[in-house]
Coordinates of C-alpha atoms in Angstrom, one line a residue:
Chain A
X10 CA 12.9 -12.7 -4.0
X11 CA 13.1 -11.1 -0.3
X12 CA 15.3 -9.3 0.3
X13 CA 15.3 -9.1 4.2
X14 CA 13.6 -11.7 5.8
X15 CA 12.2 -12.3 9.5
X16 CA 10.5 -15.2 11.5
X17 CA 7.9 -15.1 12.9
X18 CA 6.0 -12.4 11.9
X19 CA 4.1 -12.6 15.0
X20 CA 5.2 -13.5 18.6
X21 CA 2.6 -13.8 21.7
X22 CA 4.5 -14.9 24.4
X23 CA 3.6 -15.3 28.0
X24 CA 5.7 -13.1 31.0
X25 CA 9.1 -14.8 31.7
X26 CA 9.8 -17.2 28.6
X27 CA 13.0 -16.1 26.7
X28 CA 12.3 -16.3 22.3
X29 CA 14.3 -16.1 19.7
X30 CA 13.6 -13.8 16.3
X31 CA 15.9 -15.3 12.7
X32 CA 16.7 -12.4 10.3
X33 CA 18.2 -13.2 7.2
X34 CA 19.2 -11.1 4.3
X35 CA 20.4 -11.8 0.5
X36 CA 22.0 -8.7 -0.3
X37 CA 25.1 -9.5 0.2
X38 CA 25.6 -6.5 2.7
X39 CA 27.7 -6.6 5.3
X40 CA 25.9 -4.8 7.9
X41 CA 23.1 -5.7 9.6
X42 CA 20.5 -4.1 12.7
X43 CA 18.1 -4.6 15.2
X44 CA 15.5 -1.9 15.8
X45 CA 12.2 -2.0 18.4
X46 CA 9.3 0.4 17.1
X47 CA 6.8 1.1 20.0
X48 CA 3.2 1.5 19.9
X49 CA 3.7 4.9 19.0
X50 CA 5.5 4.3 15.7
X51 CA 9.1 5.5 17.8
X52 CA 12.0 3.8 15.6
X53 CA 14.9 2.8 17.6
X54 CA 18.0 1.3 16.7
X55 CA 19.0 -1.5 19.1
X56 CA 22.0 -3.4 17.9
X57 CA 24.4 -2.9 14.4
X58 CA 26.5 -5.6 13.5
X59 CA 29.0 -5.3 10.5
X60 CA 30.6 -8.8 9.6
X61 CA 29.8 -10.2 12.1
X62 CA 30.6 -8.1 14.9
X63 CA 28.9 -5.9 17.0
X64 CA 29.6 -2.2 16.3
X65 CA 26.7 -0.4 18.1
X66 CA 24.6 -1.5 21.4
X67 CA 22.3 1.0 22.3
X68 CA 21.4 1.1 25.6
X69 CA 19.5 -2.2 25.8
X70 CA 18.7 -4.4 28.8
X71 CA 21.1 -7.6 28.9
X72 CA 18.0 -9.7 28.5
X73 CA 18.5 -8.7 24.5
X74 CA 21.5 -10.8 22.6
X75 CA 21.7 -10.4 19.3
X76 CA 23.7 -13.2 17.7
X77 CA 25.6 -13.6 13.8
X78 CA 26.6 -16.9 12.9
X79 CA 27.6 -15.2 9.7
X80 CA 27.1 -11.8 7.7
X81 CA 23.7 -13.0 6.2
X82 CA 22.4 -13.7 9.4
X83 CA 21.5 -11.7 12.8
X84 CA 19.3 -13.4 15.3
X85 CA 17.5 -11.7 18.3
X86 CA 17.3 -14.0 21.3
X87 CA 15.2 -12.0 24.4
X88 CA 15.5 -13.5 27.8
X89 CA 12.7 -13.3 30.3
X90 CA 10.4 -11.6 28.3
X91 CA 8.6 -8.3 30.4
X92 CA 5.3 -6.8 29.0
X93 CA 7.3 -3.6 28.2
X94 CA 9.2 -6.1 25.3
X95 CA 5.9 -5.8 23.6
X96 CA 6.4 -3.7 20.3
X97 CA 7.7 -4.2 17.0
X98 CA 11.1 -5.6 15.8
X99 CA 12.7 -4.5 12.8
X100 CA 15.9 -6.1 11.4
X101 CA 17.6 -4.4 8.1
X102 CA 20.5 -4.6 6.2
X103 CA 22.9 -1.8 4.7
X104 CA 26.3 -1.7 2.1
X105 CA 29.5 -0.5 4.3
X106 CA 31.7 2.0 3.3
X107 CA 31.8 5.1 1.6
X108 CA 29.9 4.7 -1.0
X109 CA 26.4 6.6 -2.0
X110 CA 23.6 4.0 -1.5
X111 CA 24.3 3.9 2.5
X112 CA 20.7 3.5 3.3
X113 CA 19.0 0.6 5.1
X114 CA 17.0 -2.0 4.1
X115 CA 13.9 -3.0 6.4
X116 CA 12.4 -6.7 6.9
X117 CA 9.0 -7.1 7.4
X118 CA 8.9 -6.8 11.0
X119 CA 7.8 -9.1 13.8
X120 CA 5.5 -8.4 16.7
X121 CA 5.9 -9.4 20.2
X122 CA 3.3 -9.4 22.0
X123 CA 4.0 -10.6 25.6
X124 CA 0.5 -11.7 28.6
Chain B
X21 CA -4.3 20.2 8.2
X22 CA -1.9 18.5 10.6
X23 CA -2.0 17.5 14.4
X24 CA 0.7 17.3 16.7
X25 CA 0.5 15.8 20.2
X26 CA 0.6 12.8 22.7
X27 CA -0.4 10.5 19.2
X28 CA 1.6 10.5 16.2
X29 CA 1.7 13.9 14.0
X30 CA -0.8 13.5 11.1
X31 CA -1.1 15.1 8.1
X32 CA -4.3 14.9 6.0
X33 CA -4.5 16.1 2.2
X34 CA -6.9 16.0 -0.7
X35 CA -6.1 13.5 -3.2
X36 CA -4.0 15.4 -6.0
X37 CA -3.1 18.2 -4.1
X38 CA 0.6 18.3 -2.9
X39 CA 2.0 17.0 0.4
X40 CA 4.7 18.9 3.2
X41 CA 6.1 16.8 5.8
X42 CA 8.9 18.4 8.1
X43 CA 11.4 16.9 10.2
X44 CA 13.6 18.7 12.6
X45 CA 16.6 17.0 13.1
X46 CA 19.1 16.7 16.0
X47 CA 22.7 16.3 15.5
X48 CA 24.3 19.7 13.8
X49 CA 27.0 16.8 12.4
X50 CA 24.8 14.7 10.7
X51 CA 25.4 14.6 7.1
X52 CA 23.3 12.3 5.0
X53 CA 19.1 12.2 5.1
X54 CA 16.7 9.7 5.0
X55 CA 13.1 9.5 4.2
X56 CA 11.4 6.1 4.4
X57 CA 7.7 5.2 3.9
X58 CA 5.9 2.4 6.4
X59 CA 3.2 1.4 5.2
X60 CA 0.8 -0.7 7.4
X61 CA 2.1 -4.3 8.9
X62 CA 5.2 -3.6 6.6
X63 CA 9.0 -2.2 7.2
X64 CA 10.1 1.1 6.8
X65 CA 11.2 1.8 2.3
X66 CA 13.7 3.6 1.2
X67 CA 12.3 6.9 -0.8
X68 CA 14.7 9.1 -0.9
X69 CA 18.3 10.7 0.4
X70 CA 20.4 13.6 0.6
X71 CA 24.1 14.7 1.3
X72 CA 24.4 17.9 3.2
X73 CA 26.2 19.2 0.7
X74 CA 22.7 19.4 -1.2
X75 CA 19.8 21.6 -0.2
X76 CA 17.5 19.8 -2.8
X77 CA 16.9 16.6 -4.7
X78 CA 14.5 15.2 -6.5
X79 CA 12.7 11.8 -7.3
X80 CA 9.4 11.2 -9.0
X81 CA 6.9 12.9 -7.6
X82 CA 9.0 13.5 -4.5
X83 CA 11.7 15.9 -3.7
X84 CA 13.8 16.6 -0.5
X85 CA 14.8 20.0 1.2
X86 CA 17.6 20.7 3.8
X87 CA 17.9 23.7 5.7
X88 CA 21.2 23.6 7.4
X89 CA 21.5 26.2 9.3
X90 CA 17.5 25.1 11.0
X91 CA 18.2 21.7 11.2
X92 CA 15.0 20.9 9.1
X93 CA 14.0 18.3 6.7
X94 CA 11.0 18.3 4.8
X95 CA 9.5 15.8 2.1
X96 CA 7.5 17.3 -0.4
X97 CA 4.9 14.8 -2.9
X98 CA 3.5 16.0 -5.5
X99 CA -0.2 15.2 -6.6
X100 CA -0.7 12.9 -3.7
X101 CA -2.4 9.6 -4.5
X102 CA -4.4 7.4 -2.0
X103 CA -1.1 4.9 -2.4
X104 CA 0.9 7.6 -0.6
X105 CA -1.3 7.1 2.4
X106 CA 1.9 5.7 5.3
X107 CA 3.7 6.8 8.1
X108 CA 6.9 8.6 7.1
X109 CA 10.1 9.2 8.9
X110 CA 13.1 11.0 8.7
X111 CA 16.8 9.5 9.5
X112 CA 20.1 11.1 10.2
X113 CA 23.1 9.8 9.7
X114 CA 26.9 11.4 10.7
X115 CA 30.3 9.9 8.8
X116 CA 29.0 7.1 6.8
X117 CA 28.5 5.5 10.4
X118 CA 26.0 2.9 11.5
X119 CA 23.7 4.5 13.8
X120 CA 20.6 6.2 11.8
X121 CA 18.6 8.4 14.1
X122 CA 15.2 8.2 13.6
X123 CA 12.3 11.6 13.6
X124 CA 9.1 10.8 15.2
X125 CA 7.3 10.1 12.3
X126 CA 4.3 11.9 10.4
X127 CA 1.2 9.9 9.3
X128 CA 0.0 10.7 5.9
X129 CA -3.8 10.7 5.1
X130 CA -5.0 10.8 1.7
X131 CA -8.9 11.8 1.2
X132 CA -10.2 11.3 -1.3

């Protein structure tokens, strides 16, 4: 049973087209995040979104939309892909509130790869 | 030994001996630890937390130390195994908030 999901796993892409990245998890959680890890393994968080709405927007080019039709889901749409979009996309999935398993859980990842 | 520079930092041990892998963290206010495991072509996994108002805990085969007052982290495995070969990083967190702050990472080598 996966638990976080992703599609595709990998991306090529050329310059200038605009993709779309699913995320799905079925843990019930109600928060959810995008993160980019670059070629040197750097983890950054992108987007959070908790019940559907967005909480935390890192300082991300507008060309990145992250989009929740509902708590299970958060979907990555990039728009006019540039070469420096190449790198690794993480989504993951965490419980709110105060409670003691507050940590995330990680897809599998997807690369982009853009000519 | 381990290497730090323009590349990721890596640390390479003997199978069965025990591991060390710092972090330094950045935000005096954070108050709950992370460290994952990434293997390769997968996502980051959960190992193991702490709450700052710990200074140790411990899993099998692994335990986690905070130093406050430094700001350091460190990941200790015991009897490494060539499994344990993976990237691992460290992740603050502040006031049961959403954003984690990821360390660099370390690269663990087993030899065998």
């Amino acid at each position: 049973d996966t638990a976080v999901s992703q599609t595709p796993k990998y991306l090529v892409t050329q310059m200038g087209n605009d993709k779309s990245i699913k995320c799905e998890q079925n843990l019930g959680h109600d928060t959810m995040y995008w993160y980019k890890q670059d070629s040197k393994k750097f983890l950054k968080i992108m987007f959070s979104y908790n019940n559907k709405e967005l909480i935390i927007n890192e300082t991300v080019p507008n060309r990145f939309s992250p989009k929740s039709p509902d708590k299970a889901h958060l979907n990555l749409h990039i728009n006019s892909l540039e070469l420096g979009d190449s790198a690794v996309y993480f989504c993951a999935s965490s419980p709110r509130g105060r409670r003691r398993d507050h940590t995330q859980y990680f897809g599998p990842g997807t690369r982009l790869t853009v000519l | 030994g381990e290497s730090v520079g323009l590349h990721l930092p890596t640390l390479s041990v003997q199978e069965g001996d025990n591991s060390i892998i710092n972090c330094a963290y950045s935000n005096s206010a954070s108050d709950y630890f992370i460290w994952y495991k990434q293997e390769s072509g997968k996502g980051p996994q959960f190992i193991i937390d702490i709450r700052s108002n710990m200074d140790k805990r411990q899993g099998q085969r692994v335990t986690v130390l905070l130093n406050k007052t430094v700001k350091h982290l460190s990941l200790q495995i015991a009897a490494t195994q060539p499994g344990d070969s993976a990237v691992y990083f460290c992740a603050e967190n502040w006031n049961y908030g959403q954003n984690f702050v990821f360390g660099p990472g370390t690269r663990l080598s087993v030899l065998p």
